[in-house]
């Protein structure tokens, strides 16, 4: 053994010892019982099991489980069982030890959690969509067994995101995409607010490094200004609070880069146009527990004497906590500078719940560690119900679940005055299904606040809803458009599927009789002849239509078999056209012949003008141009499709086909022209159109390809399609158009017809 190696080893040992000691110190500061012995035992076991193994970053592997345990302890507030499971979470997956070994050494509870973590490891998502749905189901089911599995999984993901820099770029997109698609919403649903925000910001940082940096810089540049505003705004508030005599502190809450970007994208506005970057948070300690809610409202009354509150923006999450347990009173006040500022009023306890989520409930419960029988378990029950229904399409299933993760909530009342929590945008139909499947499937309409409304009616917080039913009512296919909750959608789909199956079976019987009468065989070839006759795509569709009696078998069908057999080339065409419909990814601009390319997935692929014309396809869904943050996706035909990184289709690809992603970079220069759409809005007047076209075609000599102007009540809206070289060109055009006196909005849009709302 050389001296150098010895030193390296010693240095590693020291690093590991220090990291573990820090974990122990932080654990001892927590309110949990002090079970240092078993934690030390778990650490020593994991350390020896991972011995000699390093992470991609080069550091000893054991530092990862220690970091995960530390997140579980300090940032989620979990206790010794979870800390042990976190320390051991990769042992079964990566070493020769088994779950039985863990059980023998640490008992059944820790072993069960490690087992759950091992089952869902390797990313929630496998290589194929079906595997992905399976794993996701598993994840949600283990969540039902022991919520700590998913909490530790989130801690694991958070540490992996914090250390994502050492991964390959193409892997980074997969992991970042998955994080944004599933883990951030999950963390949000479990009330882990701070972790959710960090996961989103890290994903954003890896997918759009430059935009992220830009926003960070702008935040820094405007920081002093915000600090002054904060001081001025809160000074009179402090005075009032001092008078009330409650211990309190006031914090400035700065919007995260990701939510700033999100708002810019969704509302088509610039950084400067976002007015709620600063919010104010008042955290107080109540005199006694019973007074907690009253104190919130007393503070509200006191501060609304200083500043005028916005009448429509009082959010009472105090009397009606969000489903993830969040409690606070949100008010928006007019500052002396004429700006609306949101103020969030929370007790110390509410603040803990907001930061650490549902795990924090335990802290305040007598006895501790007991199951929380609140909204969370109700939600888990809904998830379980959805899982119990067979879902045909993996990606649909994911989207359905995701609906429930993202939704924010409204409160509605039953006729008897009971409060029901529903996701925002819920309809009367959703409400019906949330109460009972029978009520949903026989719903003909509703009375909202005693007024008759259709079942597609969108509910508002505070509505009183009475569902009207009829025995003869049946679930209609169009209902899928009126339902927004995962539960209602899943129910409607499974009822429709069952009915469809019944029609198909009837259709098969009729078809079989028809063939018998004609002396023909019931085989694929003969069935195909009939469905081709009706321009249908499959035997299932045919039997369904026959069963439904929308196709009646007769002379037309008989004639098909009297004709000469179809030429073979025709048959080939059929199998080509329908053999390939498994691939979901048909949103590409053109069907270019596949050319085999030597791709090194480990490298960043440069998109040169020559290659772009020969080997790559620009995705039709998001139409990226040079300068946009993009990624490549290798499709079934070995072609490379270029998507914007934030494209919703790319988001699905990232989660379900992560191993087909490529890191790509534009190397086009100004060699090619790309179509791009720009939206403008302003005050109509003589010559406005002329000014616009002049700027574009004369000053900037860019060709206008398509132009659409609509004028209404003195406001005009224009959509322009241009050919440009890159994002810089578009930005220059937008900046120049914005300078025009009568124009007040200019923004790039993805599709020519995209609707822009203010
Ligand atoms: Mn791990």
XYZ file of C-alpha atoms and ligand atoms in Angstrom:
759
model
C 0.000 0.000 0.000
C 1.422 3.346 -0.986
C 1.483 6.313 1.332
C -0.661 8.298 -1.059
C -3.426 5.723 -1.032
C -3.355 5.563 2.697
C -3.758 9.305 2.925
C -6.669 9.257 0.509
C -8.345 6.527 2.526
C -7.755 8.335 5.775
C -9.133 11.532 4.314
C -12.254 9.660 3.196
C -12.731 8.104 6.632
C -12.466 11.500 8.247
C -14.987 12.995 5.821
C -17.434 10.170 6.518
C -17.031 10.382 10.297
C -17.641 14.108 10.233
C -20.711 13.825 8.041
C -22.228 11.228 10.337
C -21.411 13.194 13.479
C -23.185 16.190 11.996
C -26.239 14.069 11.309
C -26.239 12.826 14.904
C -25.847 16.340 16.274
C -28.798 17.586 14.263
C -30.865 14.578 15.293
C -30.108 15.229 18.980
C -31.345 18.815 18.555
C -34.729 17.525 17.313
C -37.736 16.781 19.465
C -37.577 13.047 18.807
C -36.643 10.389 21.341
C -32.886 9.890 21.381
C -32.229 6.519 19.787
C -28.601 7.086 18.936
C -27.648 3.443 19.256
C -29.734 2.019 16.444
C -28.856 4.939 14.149
C -25.154 4.327 14.757
C -25.672 0.634 14.076
C -27.438 1.382 10.774
C -24.663 3.773 9.801
C -21.898 1.271 10.537
C -23.704 -1.418 8.596
C -24.295 0.786 5.547
C -20.750 2.112 5.663
C -19.286 -1.364 5.540
C -21.776 -2.499 2.843
C -20.911 0.387 0.488
C -17.198 0.253 1.278
C -14.909 1.085 -1.632
C -17.749 2.331 -3.847
C -17.818 5.892 -5.118
C -20.474 8.100 -6.678
C -20.039 9.640 -10.130
C -18.809 12.784 -8.439
C -15.924 10.781 -6.942
C -16.968 11.002 -3.299
C -17.425 7.877 -1.154
C -20.874 6.383 -1.729
C -21.888 6.361 1.951
C -22.001 10.161 1.937
C -25.172 9.919 -0.152
C -27.225 7.863 2.357
C -25.944 10.113 5.152
C -27.116 13.182 3.222
C -30.517 11.573 2.565
C -30.864 10.733 6.264
C -30.004 14.295 7.106
C -32.690 15.666 4.805
C -35.206 13.216 6.293
C -34.241 14.369 9.784
C -33.743 18.122 9.436
C -35.878 19.102 6.458
C -38.790 16.692 6.762
C -38.646 16.225 10.522
C -38.658 12.416 10.579
C -37.394 10.286 13.473
C -35.001 7.388 14.116
C -36.861 4.697 12.114
C -36.780 6.871 9.011
C -33.182 7.938 9.603
C -32.132 4.274 9.789
C -34.141 3.412 6.666
C -32.562 6.378 4.857
C -29.059 5.251 5.852
C -29.864 1.759 4.566
C -31.933 2.773 1.523
C -29.448 1.677 -1.152
C -28.015 -1.371 0.627
C -30.401 -4.001 -0.764
C -30.402 -2.378 -4.210
C -26.644 -2.012 -4.604
C -25.015 -4.693 -2.440
C -25.411 -8.419 -1.756
C -27.424 -7.937 1.430
C -31.100 -8.838 1.399
C -34.205 -7.477 3.084
C -34.049 -10.508 5.421
C -30.587 -9.431 6.568
C -31.967 -5.983 7.355
C -34.916 -7.474 9.176
C -32.687 -9.709 11.317
C -30.504 -6.788 12.297
C -32.964 -3.917 12.534
C -36.426 -5.422 12.903
C -39.469 -5.629 10.606
C -40.449 -1.924 10.430
C -37.146 -0.621 9.079
C -36.878 -3.650 6.779
C -40.327 -2.968 5.350
C -39.460 0.636 4.546
C -36.148 -0.363 2.940
C -38.033 -2.985 0.944
C -40.504 -0.356 -0.284
C -37.643 1.928 -1.265
C -35.867 -0.874 -3.117
C -39.005 -1.780 -5.098
C -39.424 1.729 -6.426
C -35.735 2.414 -7.033
C -34.064 2.989 -10.356
C -36.273 6.016 -10.933
C -39.996 5.656 -10.724
C -39.985 5.207 -14.419
C -38.490 2.354 -16.321
C -37.689 2.403 -19.992
C -41.147 1.672 -21.248
C -44.347 3.498 -20.515
C -46.059 0.420 -19.146
C -43.228 -0.303 -16.753
C -43.403 3.293 -15.699
C -47.068 3.106 -14.808
C -46.478 -0.128 -12.948
C -43.716 1.430 -10.885
C -45.738 4.509 -10.255
C -48.628 2.396 -9.040
C -46.244 0.565 -6.753
C -44.978 3.850 -5.423
C -48.448 5.096 -4.618
C -49.421 1.804 -3.055
C -46.359 1.730 -0.782
C -47.308 5.243 0.137
C -50.488 3.792 1.520
C -48.573 1.194 3.556
C -46.174 3.609 5.102
C -45.945 7.221 4.033
C -42.336 7.281 5.234
C -41.305 5.317 2.125
C -42.326 8.160 -0.128
C -40.944 10.822 2.209
C -37.515 9.160 2.167
C -37.794 8.697 -1.600
C -38.348 12.442 -1.896
C -35.301 13.061 0.344
C -33.292 10.724 -1.922
C -34.443 12.623 -5.009
C -33.676 15.983 -3.422
C -30.088 14.946 -2.722
C -29.736 13.535 -6.251
C -31.002 16.829 -7.651
C -28.583 18.791 -5.472
C -25.733 16.731 -6.908
C -27.060 16.464 -10.468
C -24.119 18.385 -11.900
C -21.943 15.277 -12.115
C -24.408 13.362 -14.320
C -24.430 13.178 -18.138
C -26.487 15.993 -19.705
C -28.968 13.575 -21.302
C -29.467 11.925 -17.893
C -29.893 15.340 -16.350
C -32.902 16.049 -18.572
C -34.465 12.733 -17.672
C -34.000 13.232 -13.951
C -34.934 16.913 -14.007
C -38.012 16.154 -16.105
C -39.146 13.347 -13.830
C -38.620 15.576 -10.817
C -40.807 18.312 -12.226
C -43.433 15.885 -13.495
C -43.902 13.758 -10.404
C -41.707 14.518 -7.387
C -42.385 18.249 -7.060
C -46.182 17.751 -7.238
C -45.895 14.850 -4.796
C -43.865 16.957 -2.374
C -46.459 19.680 -2.763
C -49.280 17.270 -2.097
C -47.548 16.096 1.063
C -47.145 19.682 2.180
C -43.347 19.790 1.811
C -43.440 23.310 0.529
C -39.809 24.245 0.830
C -38.666 20.983 -0.762
C -41.173 21.356 -3.587
C -39.784 24.813 -4.360
C -36.190 23.609 -4.286
C -36.983 20.642 -6.569
C -38.669 22.959 -9.057
C -35.837 25.467 -8.990
C -33.180 22.783 -9.467
C -35.069 21.227 -12.395
C -35.479 24.636 -13.946
C -31.785 25.411 -13.440
C -30.692 22.280 -15.309
C -33.209 22.571 -18.123
C -32.827 26.300 -18.775
C -29.483 27.343 -17.277
C -29.327 30.722 -19.014
C -32.887 31.783 -18.281
C -32.411 30.687 -14.699
C -29.279 32.819 -14.424
C -31.037 35.770 -16.018
C -33.835 35.652 -13.472
C -31.360 35.242 -10.613
C -29.458 38.299 -11.841
C -32.614 40.353 -12.111
C -33.621 39.295 -8.617
C -30.244 40.411 -7.344
C -30.412 43.708 -9.198
C -33.824 44.531 -7.712
C -33.038 43.280 -4.219
C -32.190 46.628 -2.611
C -35.377 48.157 -3.986
C -37.437 45.318 -2.497
C -35.701 45.627 0.851
C -36.624 49.296 1.092
C -40.199 48.529 0.134
C -40.298 45.774 2.757
C -38.957 48.017 5.514
C -41.330 50.863 4.694
C -44.323 48.600 4.314
C -43.769 46.596 7.496
C -42.806 49.444 9.869
C -46.414 50.455 10.713
C -47.388 46.762 10.842
C -44.703 46.115 13.450
C -46.026 49.000 15.512
C -49.502 47.498 15.549
C -48.228 44.007 16.362
C -46.112 45.355 19.230
C -49.278 46.887 20.666
C -51.033 43.522 20.497
C -48.278 42.033 22.630
C -47.842 38.743 20.754
C -44.338 37.428 20.107
C -43.888 37.516 16.301
C -41.430 37.865 13.476
C -41.893 39.231 9.982
C -40.187 37.741 6.934
C -39.951 38.709 3.296
C -41.007 35.869 0.986
C -39.378 36.180 -2.432
C -40.968 34.325 -5.331
C -38.772 31.455 -6.524
C -37.070 31.668 -9.948
C -39.173 28.763 -11.183
C -42.500 30.320 -10.232
C -41.393 33.632 -11.699
C -40.547 31.895 -14.958
C -43.766 29.932 -14.859
C -45.768 33.101 -14.508
C -43.836 34.776 -17.319
C -44.610 31.817 -19.584
C -48.251 31.397 -18.658
C -49.169 35.045 -18.715
C -46.795 36.062 -21.498
C -45.320 38.838 -19.408
C -41.816 40.016 -18.621
C -39.968 39.880 -15.310
C -40.666 43.569 -14.796
C -44.391 43.020 -15.156
C -44.599 40.578 -12.232
C -45.877 42.446 -9.222
C -45.966 39.785 -6.538
C -42.272 38.913 -6.306
C -42.320 40.159 -2.735
C -44.788 38.875 -0.182
C -44.737 39.445 3.569
C -45.058 36.698 6.117
C -46.091 37.298 9.727
C -45.338 34.398 12.056
C -46.612 34.699 15.618
C -46.796 32.639 18.795
C -50.340 32.506 20.201
C -50.908 33.267 23.879
C -52.552 29.893 24.199
C -53.606 27.190 21.771
C -57.314 28.041 21.769
C -56.616 31.611 20.746
C -54.587 30.644 17.670
C -57.331 31.121 15.078
C -58.673 34.258 16.711
C -55.192 35.756 16.798
C -54.888 35.280 13.022
C -58.050 37.269 12.420
C -57.147 39.887 15.022
C -53.870 40.510 13.232
C -55.760 40.769 9.965
C -58.149 43.350 11.414
C -55.256 45.330 12.903
C -53.229 45.557 9.704
C -56.186 46.236 7.433
C -56.669 49.442 9.425
C -53.261 50.534 8.140
C -53.560 49.442 4.513
C -56.636 48.938 2.379
C -57.235 45.210 1.782
C -58.165 43.876 -1.658
C -61.822 42.842 -1.357
C -61.496 39.690 -3.505
C -58.214 38.437 -2.203
C -58.791 37.204 1.317
C -57.835 33.506 1.455
C -58.902 31.775 4.624
C -56.838 28.595 4.897
C -57.122 28.930 8.667
C -60.705 27.759 9.137
C -60.461 25.504 6.067
C -56.944 24.043 5.769
C -55.781 22.865 2.345
C -55.851 19.119 1.810
C -52.101 18.963 2.407
C -52.604 20.516 5.834
C -51.549 24.045 4.919
C -53.001 26.698 7.191
C -52.616 30.466 6.934
C -54.572 33.624 6.342
C -53.624 35.379 3.097
C -54.573 38.988 2.524
C -53.535 41.456 -0.151
C -52.988 45.042 0.941
C -52.404 48.269 -0.945
C -49.051 49.761 -0.012
C -48.481 53.507 0.184
C -46.596 53.208 -3.118
C -49.786 51.991 -4.773
C -48.725 48.376 -5.083
C -50.697 45.342 -3.961
C -48.661 43.252 -1.504
C -49.698 39.866 -0.207
C -49.409 39.283 3.545
C -49.499 35.747 4.924
C -50.455 35.387 8.579
C -49.461 32.129 10.308
C -48.830 30.846 13.798
C -45.520 29.159 14.570
C -47.256 25.784 14.341
C -48.887 26.614 10.994
C -45.497 27.691 9.701
C -43.928 24.349 10.663
C -46.716 22.530 8.865
C -46.230 24.734 5.805
C -42.497 24.018 5.670
C -42.304 20.383 6.708
C -45.742 19.295 5.701
C -47.633 16.518 7.183
C -44.655 15.161 9.136
C -44.838 18.291 11.283
C -48.324 17.341 12.471
C -46.710 14.607 14.508
C -44.760 17.111 16.526
C -47.915 18.685 17.830
C -49.833 15.511 18.490
C -49.881 13.984 21.961
C -48.106 10.638 21.982
C -46.588 11.395 18.564
C -46.144 9.047 15.639
C -49.839 8.278 15.275
C -51.466 8.147 11.842
C -52.940 11.401 10.666
C -56.623 10.828 9.978
C -57.109 14.032 8.066
C -57.380 15.124 4.486
C -54.240 13.226 3.593
C -55.680 9.815 4.328
C -58.812 10.792 2.405
C -56.628 11.646 -0.542
C -54.744 8.365 -0.252
C -58.091 6.596 -0.303
C -59.034 8.324 -3.560
C -55.716 7.320 -5.084
C -56.358 3.748 -4.036
C -59.799 3.775 -5.628
C -58.297 4.976 -8.888
C -55.660 2.271 -8.699
C -58.328 -0.355 -8.208
C -59.882 0.581 -11.547
C -58.056 -1.001 -14.438
C -56.476 1.693 -16.585
C -55.757 0.865 -20.204
C -53.306 3.591 -21.118
C -50.251 4.142 -18.977
C -49.735 7.764 -19.891
C -53.412 8.636 -19.460
C -53.176 7.072 -16.058
C -50.234 9.244 -15.107
C -51.981 12.365 -16.316
C -55.050 11.438 -14.340
C -53.061 11.068 -11.154
C -51.139 14.215 -11.884
C -54.389 16.138 -12.127
C -54.940 15.329 -8.495
C -51.423 16.263 -7.458
C -51.413 19.719 -8.979
C -54.891 20.873 -8.226
C -55.480 23.608 -5.736
C -58.780 23.563 -3.931
C -62.187 25.082 -3.512
C -64.823 24.456 -0.858
C -68.391 23.641 -1.707
C -71.372 22.762 0.418
C -73.830 19.893 0.218
C -77.559 20.738 0.595
C -77.212 19.766 4.251
C -74.411 22.267 4.766
C -71.525 19.779 4.885
C -68.225 21.124 3.507
C -66.523 19.224 0.692
C -63.027 19.985 -0.591
C -62.768 19.800 -4.371
C -59.914 20.575 -6.791
C -60.146 23.942 -8.505
C -62.121 23.874 -11.784
C -64.286 21.026 -10.565
C -67.671 20.754 -12.265
C -71.054 19.693 -10.950
C -70.326 16.297 -12.496
C -67.080 15.975 -10.525
C -68.949 16.815 -7.370
C -71.564 14.138 -8.111
C -68.874 11.485 -8.592
C -67.017 12.613 -5.485
C -70.070 11.797 -3.401
C -71.068 8.513 -4.996
C -70.573 6.686 -8.295
C -74.325 6.159 -8.618
C -74.964 9.880 -8.195
C -72.335 10.606 -10.845
C -73.453 8.076 -13.408
C -77.122 9.135 -13.175
C -76.507 12.862 -12.958
C -78.636 15.023 -15.285
C -77.757 18.426 -13.875
C -77.468 20.303 -10.641
C -78.792 23.166 -8.631
C -76.014 25.529 -7.640
C -77.167 28.068 -5.075
C -80.718 27.015 -5.987
C -80.248 27.808 -9.679
C -80.464 25.097 -12.325
C -77.144 24.452 -14.110
C -75.843 21.825 -16.575
C -73.505 19.111 -15.297
C -70.582 20.812 -17.012
C -71.034 23.862 -14.739
C -67.791 24.957 -13.048
C -68.081 25.279 -9.276
C -66.826 28.211 -7.206
C -65.708 28.222 -3.610
C -68.711 28.671 -1.345
C -71.269 27.234 -3.803
C -74.014 25.071 -2.426
C -74.559 22.150 -4.774
C -77.486 19.804 -5.116
C -77.176 17.013 -7.678
C -80.211 16.089 -9.788
C -80.443 12.519 -11.034
C -82.632 10.361 -13.205
C -82.784 6.581 -13.207
C -82.781 6.489 -17.010
C -79.631 8.594 -17.287
C -76.488 6.851 -18.574
C -72.843 7.836 -18.723
C -72.133 9.619 -22.013
C -68.765 9.612 -23.824
C -68.811 13.438 -23.937
C -68.732 13.505 -20.129
C -65.036 12.896 -20.154
C -64.758 16.550 -21.263
C -66.842 17.806 -18.344
C -64.952 15.935 -15.649
C -61.720 17.369 -14.282
C -61.022 15.271 -11.175
C -59.040 12.078 -11.433
C -61.757 10.148 -9.672
C -64.604 11.185 -11.975
C -62.511 10.701 -15.107
C -61.417 7.239 -14.033
C -64.981 6.217 -13.176
C -66.417 7.518 -16.440
C -63.739 5.753 -18.450
C -64.250 2.455 -16.732
C -68.062 2.604 -17.106
C -67.732 3.508 -20.795
C -65.248 0.740 -21.307
C -67.553 -1.771 -19.738
C -70.428 -0.643 -21.948
C -68.261 -0.698 -25.019
C -67.230 -4.237 -24.218
C -70.909 -5.238 -24.033
C -71.669 -3.694 -27.424
C -68.610 -5.380 -28.878
C -69.749 -8.759 -27.642
C -73.190 -8.242 -29.158
C -71.513 -7.081 -32.382
C -69.355 -10.194 -32.490
C -72.444 -12.374 -32.244
C -74.184 -10.537 -35.096
C -71.046 -10.666 -37.220
C -70.559 -14.340 -36.560
C -74.174 -15.051 -37.662
C -73.589 -12.996 -40.805
C -70.500 -14.997 -41.740
C -72.335 -18.265 -41.057
C -75.211 -17.278 -43.363
C -72.788 -16.287 -46.103
C -70.773 -19.463 -45.699
C -67.680 -17.458 -44.833
C -65.093 -18.034 -42.201
C -64.840 -15.672 -39.186
C -61.170 -14.760 -39.564
C -59.003 -11.657 -39.419
C -58.859 -11.300 -43.191
C -62.628 -11.314 -43.665
C -63.219 -9.022 -40.718
C -60.641 -6.610 -42.093
C -62.452 -6.453 -45.439
C -65.570 -5.227 -43.682
C -63.935 -2.670 -41.449
C -61.913 -1.307 -44.363
C -65.217 -0.913 -46.211
C -66.407 1.376 -43.425
C -63.103 3.221 -43.102
C -62.543 1.887 -39.609
C -59.213 1.042 -38.079
C -59.827 -2.157 -36.155
C -62.062 -5.156 -35.631
C -62.979 -3.784 -32.190
C -64.347 -0.615 -33.706
C -66.337 -2.651 -36.195
C -67.950 -4.978 -33.661
C -68.699 -1.974 -31.442
C -70.534 -0.192 -34.262
C -72.400 -3.343 -35.212
C -73.392 -3.943 -31.591
C -74.517 -0.349 -31.275
C -76.554 -0.882 -34.471
C -74.914 2.056 -36.195
C -73.677 -0.413 -38.836
C -76.248 -2.853 -40.215
C -74.762 -5.720 -42.171
C -76.327 -6.118 -45.641
C -75.678 -6.074 -49.384
C -72.747 -3.704 -49.214
C -70.879 -6.114 -46.946
C -71.898 -9.118 -49.030
C -70.521 -7.458 -52.172
C -67.090 -7.119 -50.625
C -66.741 -10.872 -50.752
C -68.144 -11.227 -54.276
C -65.446 -8.955 -55.707
C -62.021 -10.156 -56.693
C -59.616 -10.435 -53.787
C -57.779 -7.252 -53.035
C -54.370 -6.899 -54.690
C -51.514 -7.716 -52.388
C -49.967 -4.278 -52.606
C -53.127 -2.859 -51.119
C -52.860 -5.166 -48.151
C -49.326 -4.081 -47.588
C -50.496 -0.530 -47.413
C -52.989 -1.433 -44.726
C -50.483 -3.046 -42.480
C -48.165 -0.108 -42.924
C -50.804 2.420 -42.073
C -52.093 0.699 -39.003
C -49.201 -1.380 -37.846
C -47.461 1.615 -36.452
C -50.087 3.335 -34.424
C -48.549 2.247 -31.168
C -46.113 5.090 -31.376
C -47.586 8.093 -29.592
C -45.065 10.391 -31.106
C -46.473 11.448 -34.442
C -46.191 15.148 -33.940
C -43.261 15.550 -36.254
C -43.236 17.924 -39.158
C -42.283 15.555 -41.944
C -41.694 11.898 -42.602
C -38.114 11.898 -43.670
C -36.416 8.612 -44.528
C -34.523 7.251 -41.594
C -30.806 7.652 -41.818
C -28.602 5.775 -39.478
C -26.501 8.147 -37.491
C -23.669 7.313 -35.205
C -24.798 8.829 -31.972
C -22.680 9.092 -28.882
C -25.247 9.587 -26.148
C -22.573 10.646 -23.701
C -21.734 13.734 -25.703
C -23.678 16.840 -26.496
C -24.753 16.536 -30.137
C -24.196 19.664 -32.232
C -26.991 20.598 -34.603
C -25.263 21.844 -37.727
C -27.209 23.218 -40.729
C -26.236 20.240 -42.853
C -27.202 17.610 -40.296
C -30.388 19.401 -39.418
C -31.644 19.101 -42.974
C -30.589 15.495 -43.280
C -31.032 13.788 -39.941
C -33.118 15.834 -37.562
C -36.743 16.753 -37.360
C -38.092 19.862 -35.689
C -41.042 18.851 -33.520
C -44.299 20.252 -34.773
C -45.808 20.581 -31.294
C -43.400 23.227 -30.004
C -41.486 24.320 -33.148
C -38.150 25.225 -31.545
C -35.750 27.575 -33.306
C -32.021 28.163 -32.720
C -31.521 29.800 -29.334
C -34.352 27.878 -27.659
C -33.324 25.377 -24.973
C -33.843 22.045 -26.682
C -33.303 18.326 -26.354
C -33.273 15.465 -28.836
C -35.474 12.382 -28.773
C -34.687 9.240 -30.757
C -37.995 7.935 -32.097
C -39.037 4.398 -33.109
C -37.627 4.921 -36.603
C -34.260 6.037 -35.306
C -34.851 9.641 -36.265
C -33.924 12.469 -33.945
C -36.696 14.858 -33.066
C -35.858 18.236 -31.584
C -38.208 19.515 -28.868
C -38.168 22.550 -26.639
C -37.179 21.424 -23.160
C -40.375 22.820 -21.640
C -42.641 21.290 -24.314
C -45.410 19.231 -22.656
C -44.833 16.354 -25.085
C -41.132 16.425 -24.216
C -42.117 16.303 -20.534
C -43.848 12.999 -21.139
C -40.901 11.717 -23.138
C -38.552 12.675 -20.323
C -40.476 10.624 -17.817
C -41.328 7.641 -19.971
C -38.465 7.326 -22.474
C -35.601 8.905 -20.575
C -33.010 6.592 -22.136
C -33.817 7.895 -25.626
C -32.976 11.479 -24.800
C -30.023 13.313 -26.279
C -28.353 16.488 -25.177
C -28.246 18.736 -28.250
C -26.961 22.208 -28.982
C -27.600 24.565 -31.869
C -24.631 25.233 -34.156
C -26.639 26.845 -36.932
C -25.419 30.439 -36.987
C -27.579 32.408 -39.407
C -27.624 29.732 -42.077
C -31.251 28.641 -42.019
C -34.672 30.226 -41.699
C -37.284 29.017 -39.228
C -40.936 29.948 -38.941
C -41.960 31.731 -35.770
C -45.233 33.285 -34.589
C -45.592 36.640 -32.883
C -48.650 38.024 -31.155
C -49.313 41.751 -30.807
C -52.053 43.686 -29.126
C -52.733 47.370 -28.952
C -55.043 50.270 -29.585
C -56.422 50.354 -33.087
C -55.854 53.390 -35.227
C -55.112 54.446 -38.765
C -51.681 53.347 -39.807
C -50.949 50.903 -37.003
C -50.767 47.958 -39.341
C -48.579 49.942 -41.667
C -46.176 50.778 -38.828
C -45.975 47.146 -37.790
C -45.270 45.793 -41.233
C -42.784 48.571 -41.899
C -40.728 47.686 -38.865
C -40.689 44.046 -39.757
C -40.105 44.125 -43.487
C -38.241 47.353 -44.069
C -36.228 48.060 -40.956
C -35.433 44.463 -40.172
C -35.905 42.999 -43.669
C -37.653 39.926 -42.418
C -40.311 38.242 -44.539
C -43.844 38.127 -43.272
C -45.309 34.794 -44.185
C -48.763 35.008 -42.666
C -50.648 37.847 -41.043
C -53.960 38.005 -39.248
C -55.389 41.149 -37.697
C -58.626 41.399 -35.796
C -60.114 44.576 -34.445
C -62.732 44.792 -31.743
C -63.975 47.800 -29.779
C -60.920 49.829 -30.650
C -58.471 47.083 -29.616
C -56.633 45.179 -32.255
C -54.976 41.793 -31.994
C -52.503 40.596 -34.557
C -50.812 37.304 -35.282
C -47.796 37.299 -37.553
C -45.774 34.410 -38.901
C -42.235 35.304 -39.873
C -39.119 33.530 -40.995
C -36.149 34.214 -38.756
C -32.729 32.772 -38.049
C -32.936 32.446 -34.299
C -34.300 33.633 -30.974
C -32.195 36.811 -31.122
C -34.047 37.845 -34.281
C -37.421 37.328 -32.611
C -36.341 39.269 -29.562
C -35.156 42.189 -31.697
C -38.427 42.228 -33.598
C -40.474 42.107 -30.389
C -38.385 44.863 -28.797
C -38.803 47.104 -31.844
C -42.535 46.510 -32.056
C -42.926 47.259 -28.371
C -41.500 50.721 -28.974
C -44.523 51.613 -31.110
C -46.815 54.003 -29.305
C -50.074 52.116 -29.699
C -48.791 48.619 -29.076
C -48.909 47.364 -25.506
C -48.234 43.668 -25.806
C -45.810 41.807 -28.026
C -44.931 38.193 -27.387
C -43.755 35.102 -29.191
C -46.383 32.349 -29.351
C -45.971 28.701 -30.210
C -48.872 28.257 -32.598
C -50.335 30.821 -34.904
C -53.790 30.518 -33.342
C -52.749 30.422 -29.674
C -55.166 32.350 -27.527
C -53.599 34.890 -25.222
C -55.491 35.946 -22.129
C -54.537 38.853 -19.915
Mn -30.273 6.807 -3.267
